[in-house]
PDB file of C-alpha atoms and ligand atoms in Angstrom:
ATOM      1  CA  UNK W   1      13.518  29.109 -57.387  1.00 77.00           C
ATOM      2  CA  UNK W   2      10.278  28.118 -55.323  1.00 86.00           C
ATOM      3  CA  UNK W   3      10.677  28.207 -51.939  1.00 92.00           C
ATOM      4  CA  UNK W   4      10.089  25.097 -49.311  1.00 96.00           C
ATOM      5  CA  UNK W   5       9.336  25.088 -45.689  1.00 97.00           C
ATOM      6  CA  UNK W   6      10.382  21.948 -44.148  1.00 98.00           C
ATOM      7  CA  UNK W   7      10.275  21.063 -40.849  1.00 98.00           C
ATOM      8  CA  UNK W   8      13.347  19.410 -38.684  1.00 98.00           C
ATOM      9  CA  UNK W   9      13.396  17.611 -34.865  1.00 98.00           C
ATOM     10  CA  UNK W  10      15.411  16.197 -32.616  1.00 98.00           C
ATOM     11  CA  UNK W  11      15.561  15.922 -28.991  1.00 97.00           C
ATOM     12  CA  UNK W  12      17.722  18.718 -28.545  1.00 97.00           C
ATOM     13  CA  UNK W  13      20.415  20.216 -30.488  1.00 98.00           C
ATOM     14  CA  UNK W  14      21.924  17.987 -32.305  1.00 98.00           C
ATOM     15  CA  UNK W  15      19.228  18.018 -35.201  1.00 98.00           C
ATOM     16  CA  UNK W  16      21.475  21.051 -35.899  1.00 98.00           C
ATOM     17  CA  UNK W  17      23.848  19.049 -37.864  1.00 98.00           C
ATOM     18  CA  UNK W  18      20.801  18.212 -40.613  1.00 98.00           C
ATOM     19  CA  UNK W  19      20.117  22.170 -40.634  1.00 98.00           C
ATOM     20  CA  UNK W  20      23.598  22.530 -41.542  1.00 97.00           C
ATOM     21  CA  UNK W  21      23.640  19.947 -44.594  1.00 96.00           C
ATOM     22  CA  UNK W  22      20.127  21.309 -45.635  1.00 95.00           C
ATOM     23  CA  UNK W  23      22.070  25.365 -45.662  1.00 93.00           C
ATOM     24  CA  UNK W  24      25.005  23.794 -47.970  1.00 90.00           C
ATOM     25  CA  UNK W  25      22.072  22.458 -50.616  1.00 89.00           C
ATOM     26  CA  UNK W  26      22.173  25.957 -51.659  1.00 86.00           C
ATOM     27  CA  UNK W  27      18.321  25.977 -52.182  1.00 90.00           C
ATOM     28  CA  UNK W  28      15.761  29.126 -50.884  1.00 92.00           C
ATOM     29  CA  UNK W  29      14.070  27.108 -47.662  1.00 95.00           C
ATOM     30  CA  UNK W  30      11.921  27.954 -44.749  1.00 96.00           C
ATOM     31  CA  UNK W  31      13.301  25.751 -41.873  1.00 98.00           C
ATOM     32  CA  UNK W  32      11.378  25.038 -38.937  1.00 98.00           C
ATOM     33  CA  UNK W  33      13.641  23.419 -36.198  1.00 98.00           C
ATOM     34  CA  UNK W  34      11.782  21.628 -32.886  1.00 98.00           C
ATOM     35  CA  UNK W  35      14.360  20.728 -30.262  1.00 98.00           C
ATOM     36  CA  UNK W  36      12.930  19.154 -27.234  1.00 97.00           C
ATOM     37  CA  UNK W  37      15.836  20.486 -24.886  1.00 96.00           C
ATOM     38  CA  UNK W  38      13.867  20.241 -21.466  1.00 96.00           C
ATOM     39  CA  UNK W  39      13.656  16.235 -22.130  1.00 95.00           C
ATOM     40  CA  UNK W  40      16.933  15.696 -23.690  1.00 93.00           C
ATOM     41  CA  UNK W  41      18.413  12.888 -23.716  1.00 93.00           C
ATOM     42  CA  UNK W  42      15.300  10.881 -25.260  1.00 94.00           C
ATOM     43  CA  UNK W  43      17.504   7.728 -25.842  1.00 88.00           C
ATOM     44  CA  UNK W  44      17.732   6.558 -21.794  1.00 87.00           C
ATOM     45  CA  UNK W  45      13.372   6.813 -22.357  1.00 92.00           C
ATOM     46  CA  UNK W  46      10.707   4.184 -22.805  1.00 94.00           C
ATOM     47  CA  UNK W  47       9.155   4.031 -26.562  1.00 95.00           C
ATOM     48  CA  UNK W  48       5.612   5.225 -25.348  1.00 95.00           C
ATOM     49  CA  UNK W  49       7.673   8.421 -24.126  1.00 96.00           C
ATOM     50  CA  UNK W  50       9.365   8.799 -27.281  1.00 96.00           C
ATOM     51  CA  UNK W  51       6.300   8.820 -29.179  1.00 96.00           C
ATOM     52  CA  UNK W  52       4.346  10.947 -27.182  1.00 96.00           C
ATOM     53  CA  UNK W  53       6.969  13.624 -26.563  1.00 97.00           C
ATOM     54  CA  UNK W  54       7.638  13.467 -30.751  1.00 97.00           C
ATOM     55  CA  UNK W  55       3.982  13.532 -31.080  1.00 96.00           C
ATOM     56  CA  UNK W  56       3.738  17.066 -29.535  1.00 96.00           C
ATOM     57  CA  UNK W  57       7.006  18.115 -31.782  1.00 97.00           C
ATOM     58  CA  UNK W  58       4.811  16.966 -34.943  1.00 97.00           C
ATOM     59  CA  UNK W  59       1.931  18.510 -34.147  1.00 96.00           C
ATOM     60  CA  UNK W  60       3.483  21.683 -34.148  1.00 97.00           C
ATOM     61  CA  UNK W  61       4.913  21.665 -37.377  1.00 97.00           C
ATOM     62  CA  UNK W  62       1.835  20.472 -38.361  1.00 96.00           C
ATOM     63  CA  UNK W  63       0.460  23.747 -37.127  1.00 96.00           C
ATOM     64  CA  UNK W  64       3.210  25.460 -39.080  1.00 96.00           C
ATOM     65  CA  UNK W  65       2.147  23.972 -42.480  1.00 97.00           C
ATOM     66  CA  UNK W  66       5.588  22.492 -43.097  1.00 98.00           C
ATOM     67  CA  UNK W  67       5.981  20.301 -46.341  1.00 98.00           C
ATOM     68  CA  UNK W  68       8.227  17.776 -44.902  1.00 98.00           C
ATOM     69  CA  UNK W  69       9.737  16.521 -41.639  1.00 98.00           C
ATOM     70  CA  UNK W  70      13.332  15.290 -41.430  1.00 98.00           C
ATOM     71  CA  UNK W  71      13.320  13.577 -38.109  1.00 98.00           C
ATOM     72  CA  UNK W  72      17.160  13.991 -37.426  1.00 98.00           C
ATOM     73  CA  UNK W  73      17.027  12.218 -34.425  1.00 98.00           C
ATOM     74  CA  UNK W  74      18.057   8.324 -34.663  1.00 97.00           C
ATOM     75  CA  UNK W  75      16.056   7.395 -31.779  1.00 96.00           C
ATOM     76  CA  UNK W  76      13.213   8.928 -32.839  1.00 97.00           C
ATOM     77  CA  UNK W  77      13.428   7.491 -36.018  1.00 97.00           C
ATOM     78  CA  UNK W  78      13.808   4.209 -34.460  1.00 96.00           C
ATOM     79  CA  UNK W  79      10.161   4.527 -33.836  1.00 96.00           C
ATOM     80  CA  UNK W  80       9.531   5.948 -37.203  1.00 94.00           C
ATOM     81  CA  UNK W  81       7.492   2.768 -38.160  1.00 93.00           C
ATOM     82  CA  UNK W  82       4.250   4.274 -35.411  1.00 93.00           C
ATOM     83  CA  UNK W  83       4.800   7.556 -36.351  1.00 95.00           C
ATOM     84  CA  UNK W  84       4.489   7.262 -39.493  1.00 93.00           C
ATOM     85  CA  UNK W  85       0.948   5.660 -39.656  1.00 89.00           C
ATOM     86  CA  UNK W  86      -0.261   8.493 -37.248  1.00 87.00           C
ATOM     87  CA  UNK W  87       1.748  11.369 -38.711  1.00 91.00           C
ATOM     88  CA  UNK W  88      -0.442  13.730 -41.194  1.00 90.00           C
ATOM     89  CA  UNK W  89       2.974  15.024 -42.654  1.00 95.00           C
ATOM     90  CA  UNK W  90       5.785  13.135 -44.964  1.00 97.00           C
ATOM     91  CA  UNK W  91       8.662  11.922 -42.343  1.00 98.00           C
ATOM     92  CA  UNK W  92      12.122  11.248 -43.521  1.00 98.00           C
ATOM     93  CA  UNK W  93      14.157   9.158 -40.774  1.00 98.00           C
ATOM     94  CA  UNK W  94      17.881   9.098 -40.711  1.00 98.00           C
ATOM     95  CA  UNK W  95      18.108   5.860 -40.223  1.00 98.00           C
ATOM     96  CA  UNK W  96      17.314   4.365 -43.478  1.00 97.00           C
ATOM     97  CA  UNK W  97      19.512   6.530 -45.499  1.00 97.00           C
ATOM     98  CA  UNK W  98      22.262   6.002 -43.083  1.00 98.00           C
ATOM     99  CA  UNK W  99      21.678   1.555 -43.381  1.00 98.00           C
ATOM    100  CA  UNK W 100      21.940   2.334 -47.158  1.00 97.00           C
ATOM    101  CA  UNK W 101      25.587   3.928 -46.976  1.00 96.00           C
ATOM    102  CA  UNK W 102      26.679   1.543 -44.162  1.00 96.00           C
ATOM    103  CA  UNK W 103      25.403  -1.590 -46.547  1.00 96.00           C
ATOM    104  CA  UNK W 104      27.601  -0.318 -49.502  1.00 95.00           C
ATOM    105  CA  UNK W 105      30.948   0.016 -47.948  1.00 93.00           C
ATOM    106  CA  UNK W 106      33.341  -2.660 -49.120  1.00 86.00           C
ATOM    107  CA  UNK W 107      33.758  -3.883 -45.262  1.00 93.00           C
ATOM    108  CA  UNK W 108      32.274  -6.961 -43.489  1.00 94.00           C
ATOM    109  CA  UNK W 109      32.446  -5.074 -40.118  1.00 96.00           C
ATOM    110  CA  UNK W 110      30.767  -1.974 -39.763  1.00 97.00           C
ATOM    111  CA  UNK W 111      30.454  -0.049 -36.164  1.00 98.00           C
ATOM    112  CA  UNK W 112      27.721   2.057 -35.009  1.00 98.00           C
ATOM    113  CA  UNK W 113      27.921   4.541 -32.295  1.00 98.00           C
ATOM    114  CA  UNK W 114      24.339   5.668 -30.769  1.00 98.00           C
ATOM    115  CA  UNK W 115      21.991   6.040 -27.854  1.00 96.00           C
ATOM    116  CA  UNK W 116      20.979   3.414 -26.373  1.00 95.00           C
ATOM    117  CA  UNK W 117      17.419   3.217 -27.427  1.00 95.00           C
ATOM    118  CA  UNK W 118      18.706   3.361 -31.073  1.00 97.00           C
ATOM    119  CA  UNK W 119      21.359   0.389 -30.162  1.00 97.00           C
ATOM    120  CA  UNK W 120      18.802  -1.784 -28.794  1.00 96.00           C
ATOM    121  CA  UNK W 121      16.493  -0.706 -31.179  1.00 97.00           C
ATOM    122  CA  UNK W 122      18.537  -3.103 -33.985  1.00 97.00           C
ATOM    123  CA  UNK W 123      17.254  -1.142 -36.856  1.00 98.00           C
ATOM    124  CA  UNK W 124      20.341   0.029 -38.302  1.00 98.00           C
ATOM    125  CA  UNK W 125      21.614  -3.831 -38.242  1.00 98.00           C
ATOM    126  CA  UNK W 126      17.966  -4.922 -39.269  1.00 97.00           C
ATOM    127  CA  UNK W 127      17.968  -3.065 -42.803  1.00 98.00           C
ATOM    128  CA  UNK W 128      21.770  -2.975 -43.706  1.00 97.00           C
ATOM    129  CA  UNK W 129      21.527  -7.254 -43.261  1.00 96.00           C
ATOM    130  CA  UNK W 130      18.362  -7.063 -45.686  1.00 97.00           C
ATOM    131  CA  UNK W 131      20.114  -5.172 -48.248  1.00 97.00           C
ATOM    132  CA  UNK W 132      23.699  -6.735 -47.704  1.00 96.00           C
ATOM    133  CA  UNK W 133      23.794  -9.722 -45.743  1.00 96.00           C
ATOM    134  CA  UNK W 134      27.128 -10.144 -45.199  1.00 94.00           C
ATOM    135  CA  UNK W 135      28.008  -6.772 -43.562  1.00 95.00           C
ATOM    136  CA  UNK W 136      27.539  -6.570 -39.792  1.00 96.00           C
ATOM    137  CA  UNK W 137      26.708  -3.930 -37.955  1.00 97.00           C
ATOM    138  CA  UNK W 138      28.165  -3.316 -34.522  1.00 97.00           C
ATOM    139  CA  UNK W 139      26.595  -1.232 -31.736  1.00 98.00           C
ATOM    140  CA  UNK W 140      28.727   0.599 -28.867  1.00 98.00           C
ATOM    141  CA  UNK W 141      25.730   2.368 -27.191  1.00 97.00           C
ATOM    142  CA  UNK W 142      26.310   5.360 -24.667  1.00 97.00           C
ATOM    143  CA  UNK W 143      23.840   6.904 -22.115  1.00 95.00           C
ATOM    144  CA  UNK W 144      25.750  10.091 -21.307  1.00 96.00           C
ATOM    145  CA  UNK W 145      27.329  11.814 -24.751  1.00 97.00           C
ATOM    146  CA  UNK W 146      24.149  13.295 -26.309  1.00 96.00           C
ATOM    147  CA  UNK W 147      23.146  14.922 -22.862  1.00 95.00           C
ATOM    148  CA  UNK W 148      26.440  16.179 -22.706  1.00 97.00           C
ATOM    149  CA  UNK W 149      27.095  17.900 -26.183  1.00 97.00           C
ATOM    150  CA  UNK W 150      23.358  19.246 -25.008  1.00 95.00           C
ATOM    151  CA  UNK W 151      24.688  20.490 -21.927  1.00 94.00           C
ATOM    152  CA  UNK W 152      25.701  24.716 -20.690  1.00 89.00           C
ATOM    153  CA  UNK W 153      28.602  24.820 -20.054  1.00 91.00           C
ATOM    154  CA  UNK W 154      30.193  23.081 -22.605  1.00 93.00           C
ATOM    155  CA  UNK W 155      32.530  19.856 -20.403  1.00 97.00           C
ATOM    156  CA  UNK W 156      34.844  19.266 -22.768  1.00 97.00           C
ATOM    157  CA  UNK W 157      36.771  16.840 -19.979  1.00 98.00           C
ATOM    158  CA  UNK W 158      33.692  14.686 -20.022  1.00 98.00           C
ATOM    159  CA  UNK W 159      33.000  15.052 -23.307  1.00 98.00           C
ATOM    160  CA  UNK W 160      36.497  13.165 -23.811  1.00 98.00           C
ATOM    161  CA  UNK W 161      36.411  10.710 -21.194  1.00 98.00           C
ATOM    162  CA  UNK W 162      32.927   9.384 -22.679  1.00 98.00           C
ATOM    163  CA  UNK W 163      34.436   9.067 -26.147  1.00 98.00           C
ATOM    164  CA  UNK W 164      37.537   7.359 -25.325  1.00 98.00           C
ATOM    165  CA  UNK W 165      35.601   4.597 -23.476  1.00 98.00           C
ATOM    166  CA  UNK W 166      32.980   4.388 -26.390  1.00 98.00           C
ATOM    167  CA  UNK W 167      36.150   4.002 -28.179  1.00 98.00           C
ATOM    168  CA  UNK W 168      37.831   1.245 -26.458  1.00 98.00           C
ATOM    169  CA  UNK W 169      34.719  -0.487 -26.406  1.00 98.00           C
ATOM    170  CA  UNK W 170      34.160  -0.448 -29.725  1.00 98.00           C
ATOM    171  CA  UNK W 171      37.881  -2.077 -30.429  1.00 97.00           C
ATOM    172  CA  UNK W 172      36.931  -4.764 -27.979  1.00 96.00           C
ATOM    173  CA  UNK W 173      34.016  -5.528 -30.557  1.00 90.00           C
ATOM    174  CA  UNK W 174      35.873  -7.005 -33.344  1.00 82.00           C
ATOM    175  CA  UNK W 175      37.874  -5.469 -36.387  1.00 87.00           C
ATOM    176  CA  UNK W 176      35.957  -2.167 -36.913  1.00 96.00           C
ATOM    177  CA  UNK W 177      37.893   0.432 -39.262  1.00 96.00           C
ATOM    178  CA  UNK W 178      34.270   2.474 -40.537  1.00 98.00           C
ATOM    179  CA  UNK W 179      31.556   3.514 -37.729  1.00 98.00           C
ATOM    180  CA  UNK W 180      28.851   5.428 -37.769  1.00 98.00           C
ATOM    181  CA  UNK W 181      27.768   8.323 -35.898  1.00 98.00           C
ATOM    182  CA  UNK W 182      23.692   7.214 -35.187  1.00 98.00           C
ATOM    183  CA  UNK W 183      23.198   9.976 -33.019  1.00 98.00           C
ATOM    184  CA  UNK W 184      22.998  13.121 -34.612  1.00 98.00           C
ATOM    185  CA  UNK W 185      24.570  14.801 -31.096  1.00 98.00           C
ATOM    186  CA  UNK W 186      27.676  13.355 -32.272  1.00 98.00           C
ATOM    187  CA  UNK W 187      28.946  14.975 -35.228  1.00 98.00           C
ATOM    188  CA  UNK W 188      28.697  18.322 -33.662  1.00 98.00           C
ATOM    189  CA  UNK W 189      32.287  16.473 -31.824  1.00 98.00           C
ATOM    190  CA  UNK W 190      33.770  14.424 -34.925  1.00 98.00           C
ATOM    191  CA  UNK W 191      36.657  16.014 -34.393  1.00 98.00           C
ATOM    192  CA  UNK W 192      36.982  14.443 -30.645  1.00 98.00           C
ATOM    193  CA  UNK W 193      36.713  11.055 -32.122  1.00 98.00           C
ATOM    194  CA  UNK W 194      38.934  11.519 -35.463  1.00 98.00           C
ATOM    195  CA  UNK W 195      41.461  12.901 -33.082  1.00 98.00           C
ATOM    196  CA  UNK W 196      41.353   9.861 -30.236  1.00 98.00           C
ATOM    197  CA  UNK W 197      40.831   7.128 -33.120  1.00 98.00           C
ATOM    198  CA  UNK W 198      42.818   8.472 -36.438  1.00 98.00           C
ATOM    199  CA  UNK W 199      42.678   4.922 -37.351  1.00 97.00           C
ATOM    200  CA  UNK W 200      38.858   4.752 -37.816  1.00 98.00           C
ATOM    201  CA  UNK W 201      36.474   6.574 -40.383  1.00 97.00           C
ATOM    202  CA  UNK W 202      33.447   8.234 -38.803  1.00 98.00           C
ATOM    203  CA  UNK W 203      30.730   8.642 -40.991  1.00 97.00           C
ATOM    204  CA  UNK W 204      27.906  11.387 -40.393  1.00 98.00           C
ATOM    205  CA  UNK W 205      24.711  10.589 -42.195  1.00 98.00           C
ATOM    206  CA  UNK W 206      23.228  14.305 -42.251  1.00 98.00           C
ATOM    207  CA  UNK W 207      23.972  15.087 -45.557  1.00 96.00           C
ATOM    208  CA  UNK W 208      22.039  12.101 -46.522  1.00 97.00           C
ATOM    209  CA  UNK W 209      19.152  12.715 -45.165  1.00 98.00           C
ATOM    210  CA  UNK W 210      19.418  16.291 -46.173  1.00 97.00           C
ATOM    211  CA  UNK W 211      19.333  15.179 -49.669  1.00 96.00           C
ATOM    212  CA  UNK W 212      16.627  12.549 -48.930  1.00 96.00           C
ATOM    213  CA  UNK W 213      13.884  15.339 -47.431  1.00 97.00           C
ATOM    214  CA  UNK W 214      15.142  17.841 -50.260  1.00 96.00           C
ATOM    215  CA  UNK W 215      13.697  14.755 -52.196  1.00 96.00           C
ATOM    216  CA  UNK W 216      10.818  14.725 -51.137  1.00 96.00           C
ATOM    217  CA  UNK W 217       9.620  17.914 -51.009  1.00 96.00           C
ATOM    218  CA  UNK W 218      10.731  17.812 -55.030  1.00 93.00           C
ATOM    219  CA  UNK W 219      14.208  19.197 -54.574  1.00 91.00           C
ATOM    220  CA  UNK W 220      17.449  17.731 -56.592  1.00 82.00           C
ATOM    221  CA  UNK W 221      20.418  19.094 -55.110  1.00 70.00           C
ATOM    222  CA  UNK W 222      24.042  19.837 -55.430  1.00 60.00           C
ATOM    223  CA  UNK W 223      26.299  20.808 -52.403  1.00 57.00           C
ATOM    224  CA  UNK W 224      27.632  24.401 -52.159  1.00 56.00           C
ATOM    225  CA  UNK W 225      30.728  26.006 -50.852  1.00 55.00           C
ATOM    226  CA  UNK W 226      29.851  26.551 -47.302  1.00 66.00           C
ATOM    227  CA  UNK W 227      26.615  26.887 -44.685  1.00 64.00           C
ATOM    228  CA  UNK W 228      27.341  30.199 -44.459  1.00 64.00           C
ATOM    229  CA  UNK W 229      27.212  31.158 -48.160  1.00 59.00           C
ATOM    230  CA  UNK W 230      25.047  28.849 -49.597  1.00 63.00           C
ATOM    231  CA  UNK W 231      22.410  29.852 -47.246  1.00 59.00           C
ATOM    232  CA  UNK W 232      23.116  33.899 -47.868  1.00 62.00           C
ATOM    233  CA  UNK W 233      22.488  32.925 -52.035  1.00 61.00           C
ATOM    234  CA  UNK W 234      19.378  30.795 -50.937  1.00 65.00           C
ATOM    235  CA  UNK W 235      18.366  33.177 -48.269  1.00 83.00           C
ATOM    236  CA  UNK W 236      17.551  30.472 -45.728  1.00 92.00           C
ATOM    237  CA  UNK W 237      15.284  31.474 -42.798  1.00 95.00           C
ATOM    238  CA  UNK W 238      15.300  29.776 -39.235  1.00 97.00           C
ATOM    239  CA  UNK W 239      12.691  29.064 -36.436  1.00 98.00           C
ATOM    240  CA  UNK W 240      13.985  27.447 -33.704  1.00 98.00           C
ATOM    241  CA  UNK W 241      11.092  26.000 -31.598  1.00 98.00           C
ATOM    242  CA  UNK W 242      12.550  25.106 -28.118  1.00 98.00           C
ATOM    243  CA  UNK W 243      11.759  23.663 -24.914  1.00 97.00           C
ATOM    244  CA  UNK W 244      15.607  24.628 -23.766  1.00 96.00           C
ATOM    245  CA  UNK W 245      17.594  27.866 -23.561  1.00 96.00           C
ATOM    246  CA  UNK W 246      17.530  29.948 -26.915  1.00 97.00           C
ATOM    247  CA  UNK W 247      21.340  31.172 -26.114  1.00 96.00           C
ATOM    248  CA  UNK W 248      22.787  27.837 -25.895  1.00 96.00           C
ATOM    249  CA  UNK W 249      21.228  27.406 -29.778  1.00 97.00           C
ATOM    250  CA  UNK W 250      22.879  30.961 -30.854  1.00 96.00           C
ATOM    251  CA  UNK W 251      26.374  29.256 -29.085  1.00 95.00           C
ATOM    252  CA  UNK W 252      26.051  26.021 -31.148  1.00 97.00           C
ATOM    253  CA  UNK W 253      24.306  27.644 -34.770  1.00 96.00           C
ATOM    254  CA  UNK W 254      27.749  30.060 -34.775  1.00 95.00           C
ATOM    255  CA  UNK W 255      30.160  26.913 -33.535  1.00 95.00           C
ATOM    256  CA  UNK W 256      28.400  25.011 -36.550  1.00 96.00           C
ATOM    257  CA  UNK W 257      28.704  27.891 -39.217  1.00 94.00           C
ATOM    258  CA  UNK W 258      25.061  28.383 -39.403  1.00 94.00           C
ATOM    259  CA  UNK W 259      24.028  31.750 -40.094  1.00 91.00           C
ATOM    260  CA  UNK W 260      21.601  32.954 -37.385  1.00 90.00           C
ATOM    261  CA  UNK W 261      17.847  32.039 -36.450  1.00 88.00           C
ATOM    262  CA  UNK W 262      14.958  34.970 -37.279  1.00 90.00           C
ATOM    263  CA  UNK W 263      13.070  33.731 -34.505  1.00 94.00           C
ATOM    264  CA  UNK W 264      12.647  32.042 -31.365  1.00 97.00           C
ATOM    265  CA  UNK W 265       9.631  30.541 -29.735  1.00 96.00           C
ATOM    266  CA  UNK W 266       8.948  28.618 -26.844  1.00 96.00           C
ATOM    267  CA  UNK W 267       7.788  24.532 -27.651  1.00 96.00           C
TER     268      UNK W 267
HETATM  269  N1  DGL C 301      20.175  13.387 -31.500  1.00 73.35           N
HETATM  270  C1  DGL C 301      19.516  12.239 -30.933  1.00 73.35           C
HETATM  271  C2  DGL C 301      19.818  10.988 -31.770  1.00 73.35           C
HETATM  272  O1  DGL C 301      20.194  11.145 -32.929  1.00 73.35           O
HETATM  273  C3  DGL C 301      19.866  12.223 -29.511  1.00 73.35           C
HETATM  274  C4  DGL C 301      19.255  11.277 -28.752  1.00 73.35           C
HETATM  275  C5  DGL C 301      18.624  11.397 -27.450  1.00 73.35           C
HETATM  276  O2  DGL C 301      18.022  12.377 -27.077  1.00 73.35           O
HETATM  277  O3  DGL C 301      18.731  10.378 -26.812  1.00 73.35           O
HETATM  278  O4  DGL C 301      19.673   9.864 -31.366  1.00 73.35           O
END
């Protein structure tokens, strides 16, 4: 099978949780990660910061002749509209794929947990109202949780404490049964939020976009067994490109199952 080299970014580590959808596609890829860990979170920033500091991610894997970029970063992709017209590569957001799934649920009331930026950003309740009208899209924003699921040592305390209240806000909000995690920091700790709301569904949109930058680097997929496997038959290789610490990345690629990276450089 031909191999691809695709490129993914975030703002820090919690891109990780697209890398771990793209190992279970079971396909022979060359993945280039950029986390931006020195400038994590990007979400509390002003757009022209977001852009710039993405810019310098892009042009990287630019340098690196990558294929395709999943930006699995929903505040970056917020601004995917600019970066887009100046980008040389294809960029796959996680936002669109995510409005798609959140627009076909059978539920009028749909919540959406994210950064701020990507809260006030509307996107997500933009494009799911253009495709279903009558669904609408609730936003509990938080400043704090993707800095801390970034953060060595691990807090799992605060960690808590900053899901609960995202939690009881989002009750406050109306009837909300289905939310969605829009930060890709958050999945790495769905098992916080299933466990202190077992009466909501949390839905993590990696796979999605997995599927969507498989796509469109000319990839049709079907899920294997598990990351570690699947990527041992495809023989998956990893750069991780990094403004932060390289061990905190070995900590969270074994706490995710993903087997480890080849390489490290500095961003
Ligand atoms: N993982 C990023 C996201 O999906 C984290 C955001 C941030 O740095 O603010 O939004």
């Amino acid at each position: 099978m031909q191999r691809h080299r695709i490129g993914v970014i975030d703002s820090g580590m919690g891109g990780l949780t697209v890398v771990r959808s793209l190992c279970l596609a079971g396909v022979p890829l060359d993945i280039v990660y950029v986390g931006d860990n020195a400038n994590v979170p990007y979400g509390n920033r002003p757009l022209t910061e977001i852009v710039a500091l993405t810019e310098r991610m892009l042009d990287v894997l630019d340098r690196r002749g990558v294929e395709a970029v999943a930006i699995a970063c929903n505040t970056i992709s917020a601004t995917v509209d600019m970066l887009e017209s100046r980008s040389k590569i294809p960029l796959v957001d996680i936002i669109r794929p995510a409005a798609r799934a959140m627009a076909g649920l059978s539920e009028l009331h749909v919540g959406l947990f994210a950064t701020e930026f990507t809260v006030q950003s509307g996107l997500h309740a933009k494009l799911v109202r253009e495709l279903n009208p009558s669904v609408e899209v609730h936003g509990v924003a938080s400043a704090r949780l993707a800095a801390l699921i970034d953060s060595v040592p691990w807090d799992e305390a605060a960690i808590r404490e900053e899901i609960a209240s995202m939690i009881a806000k989002m009750r406050r909000v109306g009837p909300v049964r289905t939310v969605l995690l829009g930060c890709t920091h958050y999945p790495i700790v769905q098992n916080v939020f299933e466990e202190l709301a077992p009466d909501m569904r949390f839905i993590d949109p990696a796979g999605l976009q997995a599927n969507e930058v498989l796509r469109a680097v000319g990839v049709a997929t079907a899920p294997a067994k598990s990351p570690q496997l699947a990527s041992e038959e495809s023989a998956i290789s990893l750069e991780v490109i990094t403004s932060g610490d390289p061990a905190a990345y070995r900590q969270m690629l074994d706490k995710l199952g993903i087997p480890p990276a080849q390489r490290f450089t500095q961003l």
